[in-house]
Short mmCIF file of C-alpha atoms in Angstrom, two decimals:
data_model
loop_
_atom_site.label_atom_id
_atom_site.label_comp_id
_atom_site.label_asym_id
_atom_site.label_seq_id
_atom_site.Cartn_x
_atom_site.Cartn_y
_atom_site.Cartn_z
CA UNK A 30 0.01 -0.08 -0.03
CA UNK A 31 2.89 2.47 0.98
CA UNK A 32 4.41 1.64 -2.34
CA UNK A 33 1.17 2.59 -4.50
CA UNK A 34 0.77 5.64 -2.49
CA UNK A 35 4.63 6.93 -3.28
CA UNK A 36 4.20 6.01 -6.77
CA UNK A 37 1.20 8.57 -6.90
CA UNK A 38 3.12 11.23 -5.24
CA UNK A 39 4.52 12.71 -8.25
CA UNK A 40 1.08 12.66 -9.95
CA UNK A 41 -0.47 14.35 -6.83
CA UNK A 42 2.35 16.91 -6.91
CA UNK A 43 1.34 17.83 -10.79
CA UNK A 44 -2.54 18.06 -9.78
CA UNK A 45 -1.46 20.43 -7.09
CA UNK A 46 0.69 22.50 -9.31
CA UNK A 47 -2.03 22.45 -11.98
CA UNK A 48 -4.38 23.97 -9.84
CA UNK A 49 -2.33 27.00 -8.97
CA UNK A 50 -1.38 27.42 -12.86
CA UNK A 51 -4.86 27.06 -14.07
CA UNK A 52 -6.29 29.31 -11.31
CA UNK A 53 -3.79 31.93 -12.09
CA UNK A 54 -4.26 31.71 -16.06
CA UNK A 55 -7.99 32.27 -15.25
CA UNK A 56 -7.24 35.13 -13.16
CA UNK A 57 -5.18 36.64 -15.90
CA UNK A 58 -7.61 35.86 -18.41
CA UNK A 59 -10.47 37.84 -16.46
CA UNK A 60 -8.25 40.76 -15.74
CA UNK A 61 -6.88 41.19 -19.46
CA UNK A 62 -10.55 40.67 -20.83
CA UNK A 63 -11.72 43.38 -18.42
CA UNK A 64 -8.87 45.73 -19.06
CA UNK A 65 -9.15 45.35 -22.72
CA UNK A 66 -12.92 46.32 -22.50
CA UNK A 67 -12.74 49.22 -20.10
CA UNK A 68 -9.12 50.44 -20.50
CA UNK A 69 -5.92 49.52 -22.45
CA UNK A 70 -6.47 52.66 -24.53
CA UNK A 71 -4.07 53.89 -27.14
CA UNK A 72 -4.43 57.35 -28.37
CA UNK A 73 -2.24 59.23 -30.90
CA UNK A 74 -2.44 62.84 -31.48
CA UNK A 75 -2.11 64.14 -34.80
CA UNK A 76 -2.60 68.06 -34.17
CA UNK A 77 -0.12 70.09 -32.52
CA UNK A 78 3.38 69.65 -33.47
CA UNK A 79 3.37 65.93 -33.89
CA UNK A 80 3.21 65.57 -37.64
CA UNK A 81 3.93 67.87 -40.49
CA UNK A 82 0.93 69.88 -41.81
CA UNK A 83 0.00 71.99 -44.77
CA UNK A 84 -3.09 73.34 -46.47
CA UNK A 85 -3.88 73.00 -50.27
CA UNK A 86 -6.75 74.20 -52.48
CA UNK A 87 -8.31 73.45 -55.86
CA UNK A 88 -6.02 75.99 -57.37
CA UNK A 89 -3.39 73.00 -57.75
CA UNK A 90 -5.82 71.12 -59.86
CA UNK A 91 -5.57 70.70 -63.47
CA UNK A 92 -8.85 72.20 -64.08
CA UNK A 93 -7.87 75.58 -62.40
CA UNK A 94 -10.04 76.10 -59.32
CA UNK A 95 -10.22 79.37 -57.65
CA UNK A 96 -10.75 78.61 -53.93
CA UNK A 97 -8.11 79.95 -51.57
CA UNK A 98 -7.29 77.99 -48.22
CA UNK A 99 -4.97 79.05 -45.59
CA UNK A 100 -3.87 78.00 -41.98
CA UNK A 101 -2.86 79.66 -38.88
CA UNK A 102 -2.26 78.49 -35.29
CA UNK A 103 -3.92 79.89 -32.48
CA UNK A 104 -2.18 78.30 -29.47
CA UNK A 105 -2.88 74.55 -29.95
CA UNK A 106 -5.56 75.19 -32.39
CA UNK A 107 -5.29 74.93 -36.19
CA UNK A 108 -7.59 77.64 -37.64
CA UNK A 109 -8.26 77.04 -41.49
CA UNK A 110 -9.63 79.71 -43.48
CA UNK A 111 -11.19 78.45 -46.82
CA UNK A 112 -12.75 80.69 -49.33
CA UNK A 113 -14.77 78.41 -51.61
CA UNK A 114 -15.15 79.79 -55.29
CA UNK A 115 -17.27 77.33 -57.49
CA UNK A 116 -15.30 77.73 -60.48
CA UNK A 117 -13.96 74.20 -60.13
CA UNK A 118 -16.47 71.32 -60.38
CA UNK A 119 -15.61 70.02 -56.94
CA UNK A 120 -14.07 73.14 -55.08
CA UNK A 121 -12.31 72.18 -51.79
CA UNK A 122 -9.65 73.48 -49.56
CA UNK A 123 -7.56 70.50 -47.73
CA UNK A 124 -5.72 70.25 -44.51
CA UNK A 125 -2.98 67.46 -45.01
CA UNK A 126 -1.12 65.58 -42.01
CA UNK A 127 1.89 64.11 -43.12
CA UNK A 128 2.46 60.58 -41.48
CA UNK A 129 5.45 59.39 -43.34
CA UNK A 130 8.77 58.74 -41.92
CA UNK A 131 11.07 57.98 -44.52
CA UNK A 132 9.39 55.62 -47.00
CA UNK A 133 6.94 54.16 -44.51
CA UNK A 134 3.55 55.36 -43.11
CA UNK A 135 1.50 54.81 -40.08
CA UNK A 136 -0.17 51.33 -39.18
CA UNK A 137 -3.89 52.11 -38.54
CA UNK A 138 -5.11 48.80 -38.61
CA UNK A 139 -4.86 48.52 -34.71
CA UNK A 140 -6.98 51.47 -34.36
CA UNK A 141 -10.72 51.52 -34.22
CA UNK A 142 -11.66 55.22 -34.42
CA UNK A 143 -10.84 58.89 -35.16
CA UNK A 144 -12.10 61.73 -33.03
CA UNK A 145 -12.44 65.27 -34.30
CA UNK A 146 -12.83 68.20 -31.76
CA UNK A 147 -13.49 71.48 -33.65
CA UNK A 148 -15.48 74.50 -34.37
CA UNK A 149 -17.11 75.81 -37.48
CA UNK A 150 -18.10 79.32 -38.70
CA UNK A 151 -19.27 80.54 -42.06
CA UNK A 152 -21.67 80.63 -44.61
CA UNK A 153 -23.77 77.58 -45.52
CA UNK A 154 -22.93 73.94 -44.72
CA UNK A 155 -19.36 73.17 -44.17
CA UNK A 156 -19.69 69.77 -45.77
CA UNK A 157 -16.22 68.39 -44.79
CA UNK A 158 -14.71 64.96 -45.21
CA UNK A 159 -11.72 62.77 -44.21
CA UNK A 160 -9.33 60.63 -46.41
CA UNK A 161 -6.46 58.34 -45.88
CA UNK A 162 -3.79 58.10 -48.42
CA UNK A 163 -2.39 54.44 -48.23
CA UNK A 164 0.98 53.56 -49.74
CA UNK A 165 0.00 50.38 -51.82
CA UNK A 166 2.79 48.09 -52.44
CA UNK A 167 3.40 47.61 -56.07
CA UNK A 168 1.07 50.42 -56.80
CA UNK A 169 2.22 53.60 -55.17
CA UNK A 170 4.90 55.90 -56.05
CA UNK A 171 5.75 58.63 -53.33
CA UNK A 172 6.31 61.30 -55.99
CA UNK A 173 3.13 60.67 -57.75
CA UNK A 174 -0.05 61.60 -55.47
CA UNK A 175 -2.62 59.94 -57.73
CA UNK A 176 -0.96 56.41 -57.15
CA UNK A 177 -1.73 56.52 -53.30
CA UNK A 178 -4.71 54.44 -52.59
CA UNK A 179 -7.46 56.79 -51.14
CA UNK A 180 -9.82 55.61 -48.36
CA UNK A 181 -12.55 58.28 -47.63
CA UNK A 182 -15.78 59.17 -45.75
CA UNK A 183 -17.88 61.92 -47.03
CA UNK A 184 -20.66 64.39 -45.80
CA UNK A 185 -19.78 64.43 -42.20
CA UNK A 186 -21.61 66.92 -40.11
CA UNK A 187 -19.90 68.41 -36.81
CA UNK A 188 -22.20 68.18 -33.85
CA UNK A 189 -23.03 70.98 -31.86
CA UNK A 190 -20.51 70.35 -29.33
CA UNK A 191 -17.88 70.15 -31.94
CA UNK A 192 -16.86 66.52 -31.11
CA UNK A 193 -17.35 63.93 -33.75
CA UNK A 194 -16.33 60.04 -33.50
CA UNK A 195 -15.46 58.37 -36.83
CA UNK A 196 -15.06 54.66 -36.70
CA UNK A 197 -12.31 53.47 -39.16
CA UNK A 198 -14.62 50.92 -40.64
CA UNK A 199 -16.73 53.98 -42.02
CA UNK A 200 -13.77 54.41 -44.59
CA UNK A 201 -14.26 52.94 -48.13
CA UNK A 202 -11.81 52.96 -51.09
CA UNK A 203 -12.62 56.24 -53.21
CA UNK A 204 -14.56 55.09 -56.55
CA UNK A 205 -12.53 57.47 -58.43
CA UNK A 206 -9.29 55.85 -57.31
CA UNK A 207 -10.66 52.44 -58.43
CA UNK A 208 -11.46 53.97 -61.79
CA UNK A 209 -8.20 55.59 -62.24
CA UNK A 210 -5.98 52.99 -60.88
CA UNK A 211 -7.95 49.83 -61.87
CA UNK A 212 -6.53 47.64 -58.95
CA UNK A 213 -6.43 44.05 -58.87
CA UNK A 214 -9.03 42.44 -56.23
CA UNK A 215 -6.25 42.19 -53.59
CA UNK A 216 -5.64 45.89 -53.84
CA UNK A 217 -9.11 46.92 -54.10
CA UNK A 218 -10.05 46.14 -50.57
CA UNK A 219 -9.75 48.37 -47.57
CA UNK A 220 -6.60 48.16 -45.75
CA UNK A 221 -4.93 51.09 -43.53
CA UNK A 222 -1.70 49.36 -42.56
CA UNK A 223 0.67 51.97 -44.12
CA UNK A 224 -1.01 55.38 -44.27
CA UNK A 225 1.11 58.26 -45.50
CA UNK A 226 -1.44 61.13 -45.21
CA UNK A 227 -4.62 62.09 -43.28
CA UNK A 228 -6.56 64.68 -45.27
CA UNK A 229 -9.39 66.89 -43.98
CA UNK A 230 -11.27 68.30 -46.82
CA UNK A 231 -13.72 71.38 -46.65
CA UNK A 232 -16.12 71.33 -49.54
CA UNK A 233 -18.87 73.63 -48.51
CA UNK A 234 -22.11 73.37 -50.37
CA UNK A 235 -20.62 74.47 -53.68
CA UNK A 236 -21.55 77.98 -53.29
CA UNK A 237 -19.19 81.04 -53.01
CA UNK A 238 -18.65 81.48 -49.21
CA UNK A 239 -16.19 82.04 -46.59
CA UNK A 240 -15.58 78.95 -44.26
CA UNK A 241 -13.49 78.90 -41.04
CA UNK A 242 -12.84 75.50 -39.39
CA UNK A 243 -11.00 75.59 -36.03
CA UNK A 244 -9.51 72.28 -35.36
CA UNK A 245 -8.78 71.66 -31.58
CA UNK A 246 -7.99 67.97 -31.74
CA UNK A 247 -7.46 65.10 -34.46
CA UNK A 248 -6.86 61.79 -32.70
CA UNK A 249 -6.70 58.09 -33.32
CA UNK A 250 -8.14 55.67 -30.74
CA UNK A 251 -7.57 52.08 -30.05
CA UNK A 252 -6.39 49.20 -27.93
CA UNK A 253 -2.80 48.56 -27.16
CA UNK A 254 -3.91 44.92 -27.78
CA UNK A 255 -6.62 44.24 -30.25
CA UNK A 256 -9.47 41.96 -28.92
CA UNK A 257 -8.77 39.38 -31.56
CA UNK A 258 -5.14 39.20 -30.80
CA UNK A 259 -5.66 39.16 -27.16
CA UNK A 260 -8.14 36.34 -27.63
CA UNK A 261 -5.64 34.41 -29.69
CA UNK A 262 -3.09 34.68 -27.27
CA UNK A 263 -5.37 33.59 -24.33
CA UNK A 264 -6.67 30.58 -26.30
CA UNK A 265 -3.00 29.66 -27.18
CA UNK A 266 -1.86 30.10 -23.55
CA UNK A 267 -4.80 27.77 -22.47
CA UNK A 268 -4.14 25.11 -25.12
CA UNK A 269 -0.33 25.29 -24.30
CA UNK A 270 -1.35 24.52 -20.42
CA UNK A 271 -3.67 21.88 -21.21
CA UNK A 272 -1.09 20.12 -23.52
CA UNK A 273 1.68 20.73 -20.84
CA UNK A 274 -0.86 19.24 -18.09
CA UNK A 275 -1.27 16.19 -20.56
CA UNK A 276 2.28 15.78 -21.12
CA UNK A 277 3.15 15.88 -17.32
CA UNK A 278 0.46 13.37 -16.52
CA UNK A 279 1.69 11.06 -19.22
CA UNK A 280 5.13 11.16 -18.01
CA UNK A 281 4.18 10.68 -14.43
CA UNK A 282 2.04 7.65 -15.29
CA UNK A 283 4.89 6.32 -17.44
CA UNK A 284 7.22 6.78 -14.48
CA UNK A 285 4.86 5.02 -12.10
CA UNK A 286 4.38 2.11 -14.72
CA UNK A 287 8.29 1.69 -15.06
CA UNK A 288 8.51 1.80 -11.16
CA UNK A 289 5.89 -0.84 -10.85
CA UNK A 290 7.64 -3.13 -13.69
CA UNK A 291 11.14 -2.52 -11.92
CA UNK A 292 9.66 -3.82 -8.63
CA UNK A 293 8.35 -6.90 -10.47
CA UNK A 294 11.41 -7.35 -12.06
CA UNK A 295 13.35 -7.07 -8.99
CA UNK A 296 11.05 -9.48 -7.28
CA UNK A 297 11.67 -12.12 -10.08
CA UNK A 298 15.43 -11.47 -9.98
CA UNK A 299 15.63 -11.96 -5.98
CA UNK A 300 13.84 -15.01 -6.15
CA UNK A 301 16.08 -16.47 -8.89
CA UNK A 302 19.17 -15.21 -7.07
CA UNK A 303 18.10 -16.80 -3.81
CA UNK A 304 16.91 -19.97 -5.60
CA UNK A 305 14.00 -20.25 -3.08
CA UNK A 306 11.08 -22.42 -3.87
CA UNK A 307 7.65 -22.03 -2.67
CA UNK A 308 7.82 -25.32 -0.67
CA UNK A 309 10.96 -24.22 1.13
CA UNK A 310 9.39 -20.91 2.28
CA UNK A 311 6.33 -22.52 3.85
CA UNK A 312 6.34 -22.20 7.27
CA UNK A 313 9.72 -20.67 7.77
CA UNK A 314 10.64 -17.62 9.77
CA UNK A 315 12.92 -14.82 8.63
CA UNK A 316 15.30 -15.52 11.66
CA UNK A 317 17.58 -18.58 11.85
CA UNK A 318 16.58 -20.16 15.21
CA UNK A 319 20.01 -21.30 16.12
CA UNK A 320 22.27 -18.20 15.37
CA UNK A 321 19.73 -15.28 15.23
CA UNK A 322 20.99 -14.39 11.90
CA UNK A 323 18.54 -13.73 8.86
CA UNK A 324 17.74 -16.97 6.93
CA UNK A 325 17.02 -16.85 3.03
CA UNK A 326 13.51 -15.85 3.63
CA UNK A 327 14.58 -13.00 5.87
CA UNK A 328 17.26 -11.82 3.15
CA UNK A 329 14.41 -11.86 0.75
CA UNK A 330 12.14 -9.81 2.71
CA UNK A 331 15.10 -7.31 3.55
CA UNK A 332 15.97 -6.88 -0.15
CA UNK A 333 12.46 -6.33 -1.19
CA UNK A 334 11.67 -3.79 1.74
CA UNK A 335 14.87 -1.72 1.85
CA UNK A 336 15.77 -0.57 -1.65
CA UNK A 337 18.95 0.89 -0.44
CA UNK A 338 20.54 -2.37 -0.02
CA UNK A 339 20.66 -2.83 -3.75
CA UNK A 340 21.91 0.46 -4.56
CA UNK A 341 25.42 0.63 -6.04
CA UNK A 342 27.92 0.31 -4.84
CA UNK A 343 27.03 -2.92 -2.86
CA UNK A 344 29.38 -5.78 -1.66
CA UNK A 345 28.48 -9.16 -0.88
CA UNK A 346 30.76 -11.36 1.46
CA UNK A 347 30.47 -15.00 1.62
CA UNK A 348 31.91 -17.05 4.53
CA UNK A 349 32.57 -20.61 5.30
CA UNK A 350 33.83 -21.97 8.73
CA UNK A 351 36.89 -24.06 8.05
CA UNK A 352 36.81 -27.86 8.65
CA UNK A 353 33.43 -27.43 10.44
CA UNK A 354 32.31 -31.09 9.72
CA UNK A 355 35.34 -32.32 11.74
CA UNK A 356 34.06 -30.24 14.64
CA UNK A 357 30.81 -32.00 14.68
CA UNK A 358 32.42 -35.40 13.79
CA UNK A 359 34.88 -35.07 16.73
CA UNK A 360 32.98 -33.08 19.46
CA UNK A 361 29.55 -33.77 18.39
CA UNK A 362 26.58 -31.59 17.27
CA UNK A 363 25.99 -29.79 20.56
CA UNK A 364 29.46 -28.38 20.35
CA UNK A 365 29.16 -27.37 16.63
CA UNK A 366 25.91 -25.75 17.37
CA UNK A 367 27.64 -23.52 20.17
CA UNK A 368 30.57 -22.93 17.55
CA UNK A 369 27.73 -21.58 15.12
CA UNK A 370 26.06 -19.29 17.69
CA UNK A 371 29.39 -17.97 18.73
CA UNK A 372 30.39 -17.37 15.21
CA UNK A 373 27.35 -15.68 14.19
CA UNK A 374 27.60 -13.55 17.49
CA UNK A 375 31.32 -12.53 16.51
CA UNK A 376 30.38 -11.66 12.71
CA UNK A 377 27.24 -9.64 13.84
CA UNK A 378 29.35 -7.77 16.45
CA UNK A 379 31.80 -6.80 13.73
CA UNK A 380 29.61 -5.57 10.89
CA UNK A 381 27.56 -2.25 10.71
CA UNK A 382 23.79 -1.85 11.58
CA UNK A 383 23.07 -1.25 7.78
CA UNK A 384 24.92 -4.65 6.88
CA UNK A 385 22.59 -7.82 6.83
CA UNK A 386 24.16 -11.19 8.09
CA UNK A 387 22.56 -14.17 6.69
CA UNK A 388 22.95 -17.92 7.67
CA UNK A 389 23.02 -19.28 3.87
CA UNK A 390 23.09 -22.91 4.98
CA UNK A 391 24.98 -25.13 7.45
CA UNK A 392 28.37 -23.41 8.30
CA UNK A 393 28.10 -20.95 5.54
CA UNK A 394 26.90 -17.16 6.15
CA UNK A 395 26.60 -14.38 3.81
CA UNK A 396 26.77 -10.68 4.57
CA UNK A 397 25.18 -8.00 2.35
CA UNK A 398 27.08 -4.59 2.65
CA UNK A 399 25.29 -1.48 1.29
CA UNK A 400 27.41 1.60 0.36
CA UNK A 401 30.39 -0.60 0.18
CA UNK A 402 32.60 -1.24 -2.78
CA UNK A 403 34.87 -4.48 -3.33
CA UNK A 404 37.83 -2.99 -1.63
CA UNK A 405 35.95 -1.87 1.69
CA UNK A 406 34.43 -5.24 1.65
CA UNK A 407 37.76 -7.01 1.36
CA UNK A 408 38.92 -4.76 4.25
CA UNK A 409 35.86 -5.79 6.37
CA UNK A 410 36.24 -9.32 5.66
CA UNK A 411 40.08 -9.20 6.50
CA UNK A 412 39.19 -7.66 9.95
CA UNK A 413 36.55 -10.41 10.54
CA UNK A 414 39.00 -12.96 9.91
CA UNK A 415 41.47 -11.77 12.20
CA UNK A 416 38.71 -11.19 14.98
CA UNK A 417 37.99 -14.71 14.79
CA UNK A 418 41.63 -15.39 15.76
CA UNK A 419 41.14 -13.42 19.02
CA UNK A 420 38.19 -15.38 20.27
CA UNK A 421 37.85 -18.23 22.87
CA UNK A 422 35.90 -21.02 21.26
CA UNK A 423 34.07 -23.91 22.90
CA UNK A 424 36.32 -26.91 24.27
CA UNK A 425 39.30 -24.72 23.34
CA UNK A 426 39.00 -25.19 19.71
CA UNK A 427 40.79 -22.97 17.09
CA UNK A 428 38.00 -21.66 14.63
CA UNK A 429 39.14 -19.91 11.33
CA UNK A 430 37.01 -19.11 8.19
CA UNK A 431 37.42 -18.48 4.62
CA UNK A 432 35.94 -15.37 2.86
CA UNK A 433 34.91 -14.60 -0.65
CA UNK A 434 34.20 -11.04 -1.64
CA UNK A 435 32.28 -9.54 -4.79
CA UNK A 436 30.72 -6.20 -5.83
CA UNK A 437 27.40 -5.65 -7.24
CA UNK A 438 27.81 -3.53 -10.45
CA UNK A 439 25.17 -1.67 -12.49
CA UNK A 440 22.85 -3.83 -14.62
CA UNK A 441 24.27 -7.03 -13.15
CA UNK A 442 21.55 -9.44 -11.58
CA UNK A 443 21.77 -9.79 -7.77
CA UNK A 444 22.66 -13.77 -8.63
CA UNK A 445 25.89 -12.48 -10.39
CA UNK A 446 27.48 -10.83 -7.42
CA UNK A 447 26.40 -13.83 -5.10
CA UNK A 448 28.05 -16.25 -7.69
CA UNK A 449 31.24 -14.06 -7.92
CA UNK A 450 31.57 -14.11 -3.92
CA UNK A 451 30.89 -17.81 -3.73
CA UNK A 452 33.66 -18.52 -6.58
CA UNK A 453 36.21 -16.37 -4.40
CA UNK A 454 35.10 -18.13 -1.43
CA UNK A 455 36.04 -21.59 -3.04
CA UNK A 456 39.23 -20.09 -4.30
CA UNK A 457 40.11 -18.98 -0.89
CA UNK A 458 39.38 -22.62 0.44
CA UNK A 459 41.58 -24.14 -2.48
CA UNK A 460 44.31 -21.64 -1.54
CA UNK A 461 44.46 -23.18 2.05
CA UNK A 462 41.56 -21.57 3.98
CA UNK A 463 41.48 -18.77 6.48
CA UNK A 464 41.98 -16.17 4.03
CA UNK A 465 40.17 -13.64 1.90
CA UNK A 466 39.59 -13.47 -1.80
CA UNK A 467 38.05 -10.94 -3.60
CA UNK A 468 36.50 -10.67 -7.00
CA UNK A 469 38.06 -7.46 -8.70
CA UNK A 470 37.76 -7.66 -12.71
CA UNK A 471 40.89 -6.72 -14.61
CA UNK A 472 43.08 -7.28 -11.47
CA UNK A 473 44.73 -10.33 -10.36
CA UNK A 474 44.84 -10.34 -6.57
CA UNK A 475 46.65 -12.93 -4.28
CA UNK A 476 44.59 -14.06 -1.50
CA UNK A 477 44.94 -12.46 1.89
CA UNK A 478 46.20 -14.63 4.61
CA UNK A 479 46.75 -14.69 8.27
CA UNK A 480 49.96 -13.47 9.50
#
């Protein structure tokens, strides 16, 4: 149960983090949408000293008009005087704001509307209009005014308070420009992303008369972030978070699956290494009743419950009491049992609390030493061998043991390190007993003997 809970902890952490991330993103979405609706204003002032301006009239036309326009500044205000003379078919005076910086105009596609704050005095209807001259790629030449794509809105009336709001969607491509330029379909549509000039035209009612237009402000209004752009960004952020959540959950579940598969593989490996069959385990306790050391069942349980035992480096020491059969044959099994108990007690006293002492069978013992390499294991075995010499044994016996040491290496099965330790034990026995032999790949080591 604890293993299942531990394996689900990463997923639980991901769920916890996701709650904060999605909560924060929801709050950010609400704040940005609210701000976009009630604030986030972008205003560009065209009047004042922000852009070059000039006045034109119909005298510059090829048909030779006679209207006269002039401009003067009164503080921040621009005062346009226009004397309309109906000599030309479309008499006008035109106030122009130049938005070009080098060869590039202003991108007005991010704005929503324009505002005019002004005052009119004169004879008759002022009859003014607005025009936006667009630099159209492939059509416009900057030195030829007729090649600029013209968007216009006509028949504008100034309210009594002098403030007029003109949405940019009111503008349409001038029919006369289409007749003259004969653009393709892609160039015939409205686009205001490269506006070179804004033109305010006073046309009057076509009759002779004096018109005075005082322009206090001409401004562009829009949002710092357009609604469509903001929505696209927010949707992208939500999609990214959702995808990230799915990826994180998938990776967490894959990790959990790998952990479970590793646990199953470890269980099979330990069972194979210890060569334990079900009938041998039935009814056995984890502790050897004679020596108090772990038995094979106890070692299996320790390896499965304590993952650090198998973490590299890990050393295994195989021990065999020398000539134990002759002790039993000469002095009897009771003395032999006393020797086994004494032997297990001496070995247990000489190892660390993290090490595991196992009675492997008969007079054979096994020590599992976590966080220990083969050299440290050999040193420990040598210390234990010498300690046996210093003990007083039953009936005055001299008891010695042979030791085989091996180290577990990454990706090796547990059975491999036990096999290597067993081989080194038999090498020590063949070399005369009462010595330590260690399995060190690539190194030929003479067995350590008693002095």
